CSV table of C-alpha atoms and ligand atoms in Angstrom, one decimal:
chain,number,residue,atom,x,y,z
A,277,MET,CA,96.7,102.6,70.6
A,278,MET,CA,97.5,101.3,74.1
A,279,LEU,CA,96.7,97.5,74.1
A,280,GLN,CA,96.7,95.8,77.7
A,281,THR,CA,98.5,92.6,78.3
A,282,GLN,CA,97.7,89.6,80.3
A,283,VAL,CA,94.5,90.8,81.4
A,284,ASP,CA,92.6,88.5,84.0
A,285,LEU,CA,89.1,87.4,82.5
A,286,SER,CA,87.3,85.9,85.6
A,287,PRO,CA,85.6,89.3,86.2
A,288,PHE,CA,84.5,89.1,82.4
A,289,ASN,CA,82.7,85.9,82.3
A,290,THR,CA,79.6,84.6,84.1
A,291,LEU,CA,80.8,81.5,85.1
A,292,SER,CA,83.8,83.1,86.8
A,293,LEU,CA,86.2,80.8,85.2
A,294,PRO,CA,90.1,81.9,85.2
A,295,GLY,CA,91.9,82.7,82.2
A,296,ARG,CA,94.0,85.5,80.9
A,297,ALA,CA,94.0,87.7,77.6
A,298,ALA,CA,97.5,87.8,76.2
A,299,LEU,CA,96.0,91.1,74.7
A,300,TYR,CA,92.9,93.0,75.4
A,301,ARG,CA,91.3,96.2,74.3
A,302,ARG,CA,88.3,97.7,75.6
A,303,ILE,CA,86.4,99.4,72.7
A,304,THR,CA,83.8,102.2,73.4
A,305,ALA,CA,83.4,103.6,69.8
A,306,PRO,CA,83.0,102.0,66.2
A,307,ALA,CA,86.0,104.1,65.0
A,308,GLN,CA,88.4,102.3,67.2
A,309,LEU,CA,87.7,99.1,65.4
A,310,ALA,CA,89.5,100.3,62.1
A,311,ALA,CA,92.9,100.5,63.9
A,312,PRO,CA,95.7,98.4,62.1
A,313,GLU,CA,96.9,96.7,65.1
A,314,LEU,CA,93.4,95.1,65.7
A,315,GLY,CA,93.2,93.9,62.1
A,316,ALA,CA,95.7,91.3,62.4
A,317,GLY,CA,96.2,87.9,64.4
A,318,ARG,CA,94.1,85.8,66.5
A,319,ARG,CA,90.9,87.7,67.8
A,320,PHE,CA,87.8,87.1,69.7
A,321,ILE,CA,84.9,89.7,70.5
A,322,LEU,CA,83.8,89.8,74.1
A,323,GLY,CA,80.4,91.1,75.2
A,324,GLY,CA,78.8,90.6,78.5
A,325,GLY,CA,80.5,86.7,78.9
A,326,SER,CA,77.4,85.2,79.4
A,327,ASN,CA,77.5,82.6,77.1
A,328,LEU,CA,81.0,81.7,77.6
A,329,VAL,CA,83.4,78.9,78.6
A,330,LEU,CA,87.0,79.9,79.2
A,331,THR,CA,88.9,76.9,78.6
A,332,GLY,CA,92.1,78.6,79.8
A,333,ASP,CA,94.2,81.4,78.6
A,334,PHE,CA,93.3,82.9,75.5
A,335,ASP,CA,96.9,83.8,73.6
A,336,GLY,CA,95.0,86.3,71.1
A,337,LEU,CA,93.8,90.1,71.1
A,338,LEU,CA,90.4,90.2,73.2
A,339,LEU,CA,88.2,93.2,72.1
A,340,HIS,CA,85.5,93.9,75.2
A,341,MET,CA,82.6,95.7,73.5
A,342,ALA,CA,81.4,98.3,75.5
A,343,ILE,CA,80.1,101.1,73.0
A,344,PRO,CA,77.4,102.9,74.6
A,345,GLY,CA,74.3,104.8,73.5
A,346,LYS,CA,70.3,104.3,72.6
A,347,ARG,CA,68.0,106.5,71.1
A,348,LEU,CA,64.9,106.7,69.3
A,349,ARG,CA,66.1,106.5,65.6
A,350,GLY,CA,62.5,107.1,63.9
A,351,GLU,CA,59.1,106.0,63.3
A,352,ASP,CA,56.4,105.2,60.8
A,353,GLY,CA,52.7,104.4,60.7
A,354,GLU,CA,53.6,100.6,61.8
A,355,ALA,CA,56.4,100.9,64.2
A,356,ILE,CA,59.0,102.7,66.2
A,357,TYR,CA,62.9,102.2,65.3
A,358,ILE,CA,65.0,102.3,68.6
A,359,GLU,CA,68.8,102.0,68.3
A,360,ALA,CA,71.3,101.1,71.1
A,361,GLY,CA,75.0,100.6,71.1
A,362,ALA,CA,76.5,96.9,71.1
A,363,GLY,CA,77.9,97.6,74.9
A,364,GLU,CA,74.6,98.5,76.8
A,365,ASN,CA,73.4,96.3,78.9
A,366,TRP,CA,70.8,94.0,77.7
A,367,HIS,CA,68.1,94.1,80.6
A,368,ASP,CA,68.7,97.7,81.3
A,369,PHE,CA,68.1,98.4,77.8
A,370,VAL,CA,64.8,96.4,77.7
A,371,GLN,CA,63.6,98.3,81.0
A,372,TRP,CA,64.7,101.5,79.5
A,373,THR,CA,62.4,100.9,76.4
A,374,LEU,CA,59.4,99.9,78.6
A,375,ASP,CA,60.0,103.6,80.9
A,376,GLN,CA,59.6,105.3,77.5
A,377,GLY,CA,56.4,103.7,76.7
A,378,TRP,CA,57.9,101.4,73.8
A,379,PRO,CA,56.2,97.8,74.6
A,380,GLY,CA,57.8,94.9,72.5
A,381,LEU,CA,60.9,93.6,74.5
A,382,GLU,CA,59.6,92.6,77.8
A,383,ASN,CA,59.5,89.2,77.8
A,384,LEU,CA,63.1,89.4,77.2
A,385,SER,CA,63.6,90.8,80.3
A,386,LEU,CA,66.5,89.9,83.0
A,387,ILE,CA,68.7,87.9,80.0
A,388,PRO,CA,72.2,88.6,80.8
A,389,GLY,CA,74.6,90.0,78.4
A,390,THR,CA,74.6,93.0,75.9
A,391,VAL,CA,72.7,94.4,73.4
A,392,GLY,CA,75.6,93.6,71.0
A,393,ALA,CA,75.8,90.0,71.6
A,394,ALA,CA,72.0,89.4,71.6
A,395,PRO,CA,71.8,88.5,68.1
A,396,ILE,CA,74.4,86.3,67.8
A,397,GLN,CA,72.7,83.6,69.4
A,398,ASN,CA,69.3,85.0,68.8
A,399,ILE,CA,68.5,85.3,72.3
A,400,GLY,CA,65.3,84.1,73.6
A,401,ALA,CA,62.7,83.4,76.4
A,402,TYR,CA,59.0,82.8,77.3
A,403,GLY,CA,57.9,83.1,74.0
A,404,LEU,CA,60.1,85.7,72.0
A,405,GLU,CA,63.5,85.9,70.1
A,406,VAL,CA,65.4,88.9,69.5
A,407,GLY,CA,65.3,88.2,65.6
A,408,GLU,CA,61.7,88.7,65.6
A,409,CYS,CA,62.1,92.7,67.2
A,410,LEU,CA,65.5,93.2,65.1
A,411,HIS,CA,65.6,95.8,62.5
A,412,SER,CA,69.2,95.7,61.3
A,413,LEU,CA,72.3,96.1,62.7
A,414,THR,CA,75.5,97.6,61.9
A,415,ALA,CA,79.0,95.8,62.4
A,416,TRP,CA,83.0,96.6,61.5
A,417,ASP,CA,84.1,93.7,59.1
A,418,PHE,CA,87.9,93.3,59.9
A,419,ALA,CA,88.7,91.1,56.5
A,420,LYS,CA,86.9,93.7,54.3
A,421,GLN,CA,88.3,96.9,56.9
A,422,ALA,CA,84.6,98.3,56.2
A,423,VAL,CA,81.5,99.0,58.2
A,424,VAL,CA,79.0,96.7,57.1
A,425,SER,CA,75.1,96.6,57.8
A,426,PHE,CA,72.8,93.6,58.0
A,427,ASP,CA,69.0,93.6,57.9
A,428,ARG,CA,67.0,91.3,59.6
A,429,ASP,CA,67.0,88.6,56.6
A,430,ASP,CA,70.5,88.8,56.5
A,431,CYS,CA,71.3,87.7,59.8
A,432,ARG,CA,69.4,84.3,59.1
A,433,PHE,CA,68.1,83.6,62.5
A,434,ALA,CA,66.8,80.2,63.7
A,435,TYR,CA,66.5,78.7,67.2
A,436,ARG,CA,69.5,80.1,69.4
A,437,ASP,CA,71.2,80.6,65.8
A,438,SER,CA,72.3,83.5,63.4
A,439,ARG,CA,74.6,84.0,60.6
A,440,PHE,CA,77.1,85.4,63.0
A,441,LYS,CA,77.6,81.7,64.3
A,442,GLN,CA,77.0,79.8,61.1
A,443,GLU,CA,79.8,81.8,59.4
A,444,GLY,CA,81.8,81.1,62.4
A,445,TRP,CA,82.6,85.1,63.1
A,446,HIS,CA,81.6,84.2,66.9
A,447,LEU,CA,84.6,82.2,67.0
A,448,ASN,CA,87.1,84.0,64.9
A,449,GLY,CA,86.2,87.6,65.6
A,450,GLY,CA,85.3,88.2,61.8
A,451,ILE,CA,82.9,91.0,62.8
A,452,ALA,CA,82.1,93.1,65.8
A,453,ILE,CA,78.7,94.1,65.9
A,454,THR,CA,78.7,97.8,67.1
A,455,SER,CA,75.1,98.8,67.3
A,456,VAL,CA,71.3,97.3,66.8
A,457,VAL,CA,68.4,99.0,65.5
A,458,PHE,CA,64.7,97.3,67.0
A,459,ARG,CA,61.7,97.7,65.2
A,460,LEU,CA,58.8,97.5,67.6
A,461,ALA,CA,55.3,97.4,66.5
A,462,LYS,CA,53.0,100.1,67.5
A,463,ALA,CA,50.3,97.4,67.3
A,464,TRP,CA,51.1,95.7,70.5
A,465,GLN,CA,49.8,92.9,71.7
A,466,PRO,CA,50.7,91.0,75.3
A,467,ASN,CA,52.7,87.7,74.4
A,468,CYS,CA,51.8,85.5,77.4
A,469,ARG,CA,51.2,82.3,76.1
A,470,TYR,CA,54.4,80.6,77.9
A,471,ALA,CA,52.9,78.5,80.6
A,472,ASP,CA,54.9,80.0,83.5
A,473,VAL,CA,54.2,83.6,82.6
A,474,ALA,CA,50.5,83.0,82.3
A,475,GLN,CA,50.6,81.2,85.7
A,476,GLU,CA,52.4,84.1,87.3
A,477,LEU,CA,50.2,86.8,85.9
A,478,ALA,CA,47.1,84.6,87.0
A,479,VAL,CA,48.4,84.2,90.6
A,480,ARG,CA,48.4,88.4,90.5
A,481,HIS,CA,45.2,88.2,89.5
A,482,ILE,CA,46.4,90.5,86.2
A,483,ALA,CA,43.9,89.5,83.0
A,484,ALA,CA,44.9,92.3,80.9
A,485,PRO,CA,48.4,92.8,81.3
A,486,THR,CA,50.5,95.9,80.4
A,487,ALA,CA,54.1,95.2,79.0
A,488,ARG,CA,55.4,96.2,82.6
A,489,ASP,CA,53.0,93.4,83.9
A,490,ILE,CA,54.7,90.9,81.7
A,491,ALA,CA,57.8,92.0,82.4
A,492,THR,CA,57.4,91.9,85.9
A,493,ALA,CA,56.2,88.4,85.9
A,494,VAL,CA,59.1,87.4,83.6
A,495,ILE,CA,61.6,88.8,86.0
A,496,ALA,CA,59.4,86.8,88.9
A,497,VAL,CA,59.8,83.6,86.8
A,498,ARG,CA,63.4,83.8,86.3
A,499,GLN,CA,64.7,85.1,89.9
A,500,ARG,CA,62.7,81.5,90.9
A,501,LYS,CA,63.7,79.3,88.5
A,502,LEU,CA,67.6,80.4,87.7
A,503,PRO,CA,70.4,81.6,89.4
A,504,ASP,CA,71.9,84.9,89.7
A,505,PRO,CA,75.5,84.8,88.3
A,506,ALA,CA,76.6,87.2,90.7
A,507,VAL,CA,75.8,84.9,93.7
A,508,THR,CA,75.8,81.5,91.6
A,509,PRO,CA,78.5,81.8,88.6
A,510,ASN,CA,76.5,80.3,85.7
A,511,ALA,CA,75.9,80.9,81.8
A,512,GLY,CA,72.2,80.2,81.5
A,513,SER,CA,71.0,77.2,79.9
A,514,PHE,CA,74.1,75.1,79.1
A,515,PHE,CA,72.7,72.8,76.3
A,516,HIS,CA,70.5,73.8,73.3
A,517,ASN,CA,66.9,71.9,73.7
A,518,PRO,CA,67.5,69.2,71.2
A,519,VAL,CA,65.4,68.9,68.1
A,520,VAL,CA,64.4,65.4,67.0
A,521,SER,CA,62.7,63.4,64.0
A,522,ALA,CA,58.8,62.8,65.0
A,523,LEU,CA,59.8,59.4,64.9
A,524,GLN,CA,62.2,59.5,67.4
A,525,ALA,CA,60.0,62.0,69.4
A,526,ASP,CA,57.1,59.3,69.4
A,527,ALA,CA,59.3,56.6,70.3
A,528,LEU,CA,60.4,58.4,73.3
A,529,LYS,CA,57.2,59.8,74.3
A,530,ALA,CA,56.0,56.2,74.2
A,531,ALA,CA,58.5,54.9,76.6
A,532,HIS,CA,58.5,58.1,78.7
A,533,PRO,CA,55.0,59.8,78.7
A,534,THR,CA,55.7,62.9,81.0
A,535,LEU,CA,58.7,64.0,78.4
A,536,PRO,CA,57.5,67.6,77.2
A,537,CYS,CA,57.4,67.6,73.3
A,538,TYR,CA,56.8,70.7,71.3
A,539,PRO,CA,56.2,70.2,67.6
A,540,GLN,CA,58.4,72.6,65.1
A,541,PRO,CA,57.1,73.7,61.6
A,542,ASP,CA,59.3,71.8,59.6
A,543,GLY,CA,57.4,68.6,61.3
A,544,ARG,CA,60.6,68.0,63.7
A,545,VAL,CA,59.9,68.1,67.5
A,546,LYS,CA,61.9,69.9,70.5
A,547,LEU,CA,62.6,67.9,73.7
A,548,ALA,CA,63.0,69.8,76.7
A,549,ALA,CA,67.0,69.3,77.8
A,550,GLY,CA,66.2,70.2,81.4
A,551,TRP,CA,63.7,67.3,81.6
A,552,LEU,CA,66.2,65.0,80.1
A,553,ILE,CA,69.1,65.8,82.5
A,554,GLU,CA,66.5,65.5,85.6
A,555,GLN,CA,65.6,62.3,84.5
A,556,ALA,CA,69.1,61.0,83.9
A,557,GLY,CA,69.7,62.2,87.7
A,558,TRP,CA,71.8,65.4,87.3
A,559,LYS,CA,69.4,67.8,88.9
A,560,GLY,CA,71.5,68.9,91.8
A,561,LYS,CA,74.2,66.7,91.3
A,562,THR,CA,77.9,67.9,91.0
A,563,LEU,CA,80.9,66.4,89.6
A,564,GLY,CA,84.0,68.0,91.5
A,565,PRO,CA,83.2,71.9,91.7
A,566,VAL,CA,80.4,72.1,88.8
A,567,GLY,CA,77.1,70.7,88.8
A,568,MET,CA,73.6,71.0,87.3
A,569,TYR,CA,71.7,73.6,89.2
A,570,GLU,CA,69.0,72.1,92.0
A,571,LYS,CA,65.9,74.3,90.4
A,572,GLN,CA,66.7,73.8,86.6
A,573,ALA,CA,68.5,71.0,85.6
A,574,LEU,CA,69.6,72.7,82.2
A,575,VAL,CA,71.8,75.4,84.2
A,576,LEU,CA,75.5,74.2,84.8
A,577,VAL,CA,76.9,76.1,87.8
A,578,ASN,CA,80.3,77.0,89.2
A,579,GLN,CA,80.1,76.1,92.8
A,580,GLY,CA,83.3,78.0,93.6
A,581,GLY,CA,86.9,77.5,92.1
A,582,ALA,CA,86.1,75.4,88.8
A,583,THR,CA,88.0,75.6,86.1
A,584,GLY,CA,87.5,75.1,82.2
A,585,ASP,CA,88.3,71.7,82.3
A,586,ASP,CA,86.0,71.1,85.4
A,587,VAL,CA,83.3,72.6,83.3
A,588,LYS,CA,84.0,70.1,80.3
A,589,ARG,CA,84.5,67.0,82.5
A,590,THR,CA,80.5,68.0,84.1
A,591,MET,CA,79.4,68.5,80.5
A,592,ALA,CA,80.8,65.3,79.0
A,593,ALA,CA,79.4,63.2,82.1
A,594,VAL,CA,75.8,64.5,81.4
A,595,GLN,CA,76.0,64.3,77.9
A,596,ALA,CA,76.8,60.7,78.1
A,597,ASP,CA,74.4,59.8,80.6
A,598,VAL,CA,71.6,61.7,78.4
A,599,LEU,CA,72.7,59.7,75.3
A,600,GLN,CA,72.9,56.3,77.0
A,601,ARG,CA,69.5,56.5,78.8
A,602,PHE,CA,67.8,58.5,75.9
A,603,GLY,CA,69.6,58.2,72.7
A,604,VAL,CA,69.5,61.9,72.4
A,605,ALA,CA,73.0,64.2,72.0
A,606,LEU,CA,73.1,67.2,73.9
A,607,THR,CA,75.0,70.3,72.2
A,608,PRO,CA,76.3,72.9,74.4
A,609,GLU,CA,75.0,76.6,73.9
A,610,PRO,CA,77.7,78.8,75.0
A,611,ILE,CA,80.8,79.6,73.2
A,612,PHE,CA,84.1,77.7,74.0
A,613,LEU,CA,87.2,80.0,74.2
B,944,EPU,N1,62.0,70.9,83.0
B,944,EPU,C1,62.4,69.8,83.7
B,944,EPU,N2,63.4,69.7,84.8
B,944,EPU,C2,64.3,70.6,84.8
B,944,EPU,C3,64.0,71.8,84.1
B,944,EPU,C4,63.0,71.9,83.3
B,944,EPU,O1,61.7,68.8,83.8
B,944,EPU,O2,65.2,70.7,85.8
B,944,EPU,C5,61.1,70.9,82.2
B,944,EPU,C6,60.1,71.9,82.6
B,944,EPU,O3,59.2,71.4,83.3
B,944,EPU,C7,59.3,72.4,81.3
B,944,EPU,C8,60.4,72.1,80.7
B,944,EPU,O4,61.4,71.4,80.9
B,944,EPU,O5,58.5,71.4,81.0
B,944,EPU,C9,61.1,73.5,79.7
B,944,EPU,O6,61.5,74.1,81.0
B,944,EPU,P1,61.4,75.9,81.0
B,944,EPU,O7,60.3,76.5,80.9
B,944,EPU,O8,62.5,76.0,82.3
B,944,EPU,O9,62.4,76.4,80.1
B,944,EPU,P2,64.0,75.5,79.2
B,944,EPU,O10,63.3,74.7,77.7
B,944,EPU,O11,64.7,74.6,80.2
B,944,EPU,C10,64.6,77.7,77.5
B,944,EPU,C11,65.5,78.2,76.9
B,944,EPU,C12,65.9,79.5,78.2
B,944,EPU,C13,64.6,80.4,78.4
B,944,EPU,C14,63.5,79.6,79.0
B,944,EPU,C15,62.5,80.1,78.9
B,944,EPU,C16,66.8,77.0,75.8
B,944,EPU,C17,68.3,76.3,75.7
B,944,EPU,N3,66.6,77.5,77.0
B,944,EPU,O12,64.8,76.9,78.8
B,944,EPU,O13,66.8,80.3,77.7
B,944,EPU,O14,64.7,81.3,79.7
B,944,EPU,O15,63.0,78.2,77.8
B,944,EPU,O16,61.6,80.4,77.4
B,944,EPU,O17,66.1,77.2,74.8
B,944,EPU,C18,69.2,80.3,77.8
B,944,EPU,O18,69.0,80.0,76.7
B,944,EPU,O19,70.4,80.7,78.5
B,944,EPU,C19,67.8,80.4,78.7
B,944,EPU,C20,67.9,80.8,80.2
C-alpha cells in the first residue's frame, strides 16, 4: 500500500493551521486498516478536522477517514436503524435522513465534521447529543488487530466526552471508527426547548414544527451566530462550558446576576463559557492573528495566517483573564496534535 509523505494538512483542518504529516493515507474501506504498515509507530485518526488544533508538523502516520456509505439497516416496532460510513459528512448525512422521512437528528444540523468523529466528543447542540441516538458502532482496534464493536453503553457518553476520549484513543490513534448505526425512534417528538430554536420557530409562526422545520430553524440560528469555517477558519466552541459546584455557582450568581447557569442532574451547575469570555472583554478581541468571534465569544477564529502557537497564545490569554475575573478554569474542547 502506498503511503504519501510530507502531506500538507492545512486544507484538512477547519482552523486552516499549517502543518504537514510525515506519512499520510486516505482510508476508503475498513479492510485497508489491517495493512501491517499502519499498525506500528505514532498514528493519528483524522475525520473532518473541525475539532483540531494543529500545533505544527506531525511526525507520524495520519489516517484520513473517508469510508463512504449510508443505508437503512433494519427496523423494529419502536425504531429504525440507519448505518453510515465514518467518512460521510455529518450535515449531509443528517439532511439525507430527513429527505428519507426519518426524523431524529435534525437538531444536529450544520455541525461540521464526519459521522465517524461524531461519537468521539459526543457532538451536541440545541438540546440533543449524538449519544442519545446512537445504537452501536464498528471500529478497527490497532492493538488487537481486530474489528471491534461498541453498543451505546460501551461508549460511556457524557457532555462532550466518550470512552474514546477517556481511553486516550483520540490522541494515540488506538481505534479507528469505521461505521456508526443510529437508532431513530418511530414515536418522534419535536425537540425545540432550546430558547434560540423556539424563538426562531415563533418568528416563522410555526406552532407544530416538522423535523424539517426544526432543521431549518437550527441552520438559521447557527448561520447567524457561528462563523462559516470556509470563510472564517474556526473549530466551533473552543472551550467546554465549565461545570462547577453549586456552592461556587451560587457565589458567582450573587456577584454576577446575569450569569447563565444550567443545573445538572448530579447537582453541579454548568456555566456559559461564552458569557464568561464576553464579560472578560474577549468578544471580538484579537491577539495577533487569533481572536474570539464577534458574534459568539466561545468561538476562536483564525483571522488569517495563524499558526498553532498563535492559537495557544490567545487561548492562554483568554483562560488567564477568565480565571482571574471569575475563578473558573476553561478547558479547551478541540484535540491538539
Ligand atoms: N453567551 C454570551 N456571550 C457570547 C456567547 C454566549 O453571553 O458571546 C451566552 C448566551 O447569551 C447564552 C449562553 O451564553 O445565554 C449560551 O450560549 P449559546 O446558546 O450560544 O450556546 P453555547 O453554550 O455557547 C453550546 C455548545 C455549542 C452548541 C450550542 C447550542 C458547548 C461547548 N458548546 O454553546 O456547540 O451549538 O450550545 O446548543 O457546549 C461546539 O461544541 O463546537 C458547539 C458549537
